[in-house]
Amino acid sequence: MLRIWGRINSVNVKKVLWLAEELGLKYERIDAGREFGVVDTPEYKRMNPNLLVPTIEDDGFVLWESHAIVRYLAAKHGAGTLWPADLKQRADSDRWMDWTFSFQASLRAVFWGLVRTPPDKRDAKAIEDGRRKCAELLAIPDHYLSNRPYFAGNSLTIGDIPLGCHVQLWMRLPIERPAHPNLQRWFDRLCARPAFKKVVDIPLS
Ligand SMILES: N[C@@H](CCC(=O)N[C@@H](CS)C(=O)NCC(=O)O)C(=O)O
């Protein structure tokens, strides 16, 4: 059976869990990272020398890096649906998966500042700079979504998964957000999916 190591509140673990739920895969999840430790044990280090989550083991095959895991599981179980068979559509979904890294860099300061830092230790300027940069960056996917319901066309693909997990954090943070109507409609579509509700749209921690 597929095994997934990682705590449920890790945005990178959520990408893998969401995909596994969408694909209806049977899996065992093992808590690891932050308060759960595990990542610093010799056994884990042998699987993932980065000491980070997520890591998966699938019939003896060990893989880390959330996007590589998402691509591997989608290609194995979701070819033609979540993993587009058409080369250009797949490149489109890959592009949006990887664009998430541009957004993640700015979101990190806001999320960590407001959720994982005690009020007296917060850097208000770094939080506000991050918030402003995120708002600016999100105009790019908002525009792209003006004539398509999902990033790689008419249905959900892996191109929606990483950004969906990061935008969930953005939407649930207690901050001011400019209107991004297309992005909001896309996020509402994600929220209507039972898999997203179950493993991604959980309280921030
Ligand atoms: N590029 C890696 C980054 C993994 C990463 O930074 N994971 C974080 C959680 S989101 C982590 O393991 N943090 C340390 C911990 O939880 O102990 C990936 O996408 O899988």
Short mmCIF file of C-alpha atoms in Angstrom, two decimals, residues 9 11 14 107 111 164-175 177 187 200 202 204-205:
data_model
loop_
_atom_site.label_atom_id
_atom_site.label_comp_id
_atom_site.label_asym_id
_atom_site.label_seq_id
_atom_site.Cartn_x
_atom_site.Cartn_y
_atom_site.Cartn_z
CA ASN A 9 -0.85 20.95 8.21
CA VAL A 11 1.22 22.67 2.55
CA LYS A 14 -1.49 18.54 1.44
CA LEU A 107 3.29 33.92 0.99
CA PHE A 111 1.73 32.72 6.72
CA GLY A 164 -4.80 25.35 -4.79
CA CYS A 165 -3.03 24.41 -1.56
CA HIS A 166 -1.20 27.73 -1.32
CA VAL A 167 -4.22 29.83 -2.28
CA GLN A 168 -6.19 28.09 0.50
CA LEU A 169 -3.69 29.56 2.99
CA TRP A 170 -4.01 32.98 1.37
CA MET A 171 -7.82 32.90 1.43
CA ARG A 172 -8.01 31.82 5.07
CA LEU A 173 -5.44 34.27 6.51
CA PRO A 174 -6.89 37.20 8.50
CA ILE A 175 -5.66 39.82 6.00
CA ARG A 177 -7.20 40.77 -0.04
CA PHE A 187 -11.16 28.65 -5.41
CA VAL A 200 -6.70 20.95 2.21
CA ILE A 202 -8.59 22.69 7.24
CA LEU A 204 -4.52 27.02 9.57
CA SER A 205 -1.87 25.89 12.06
#
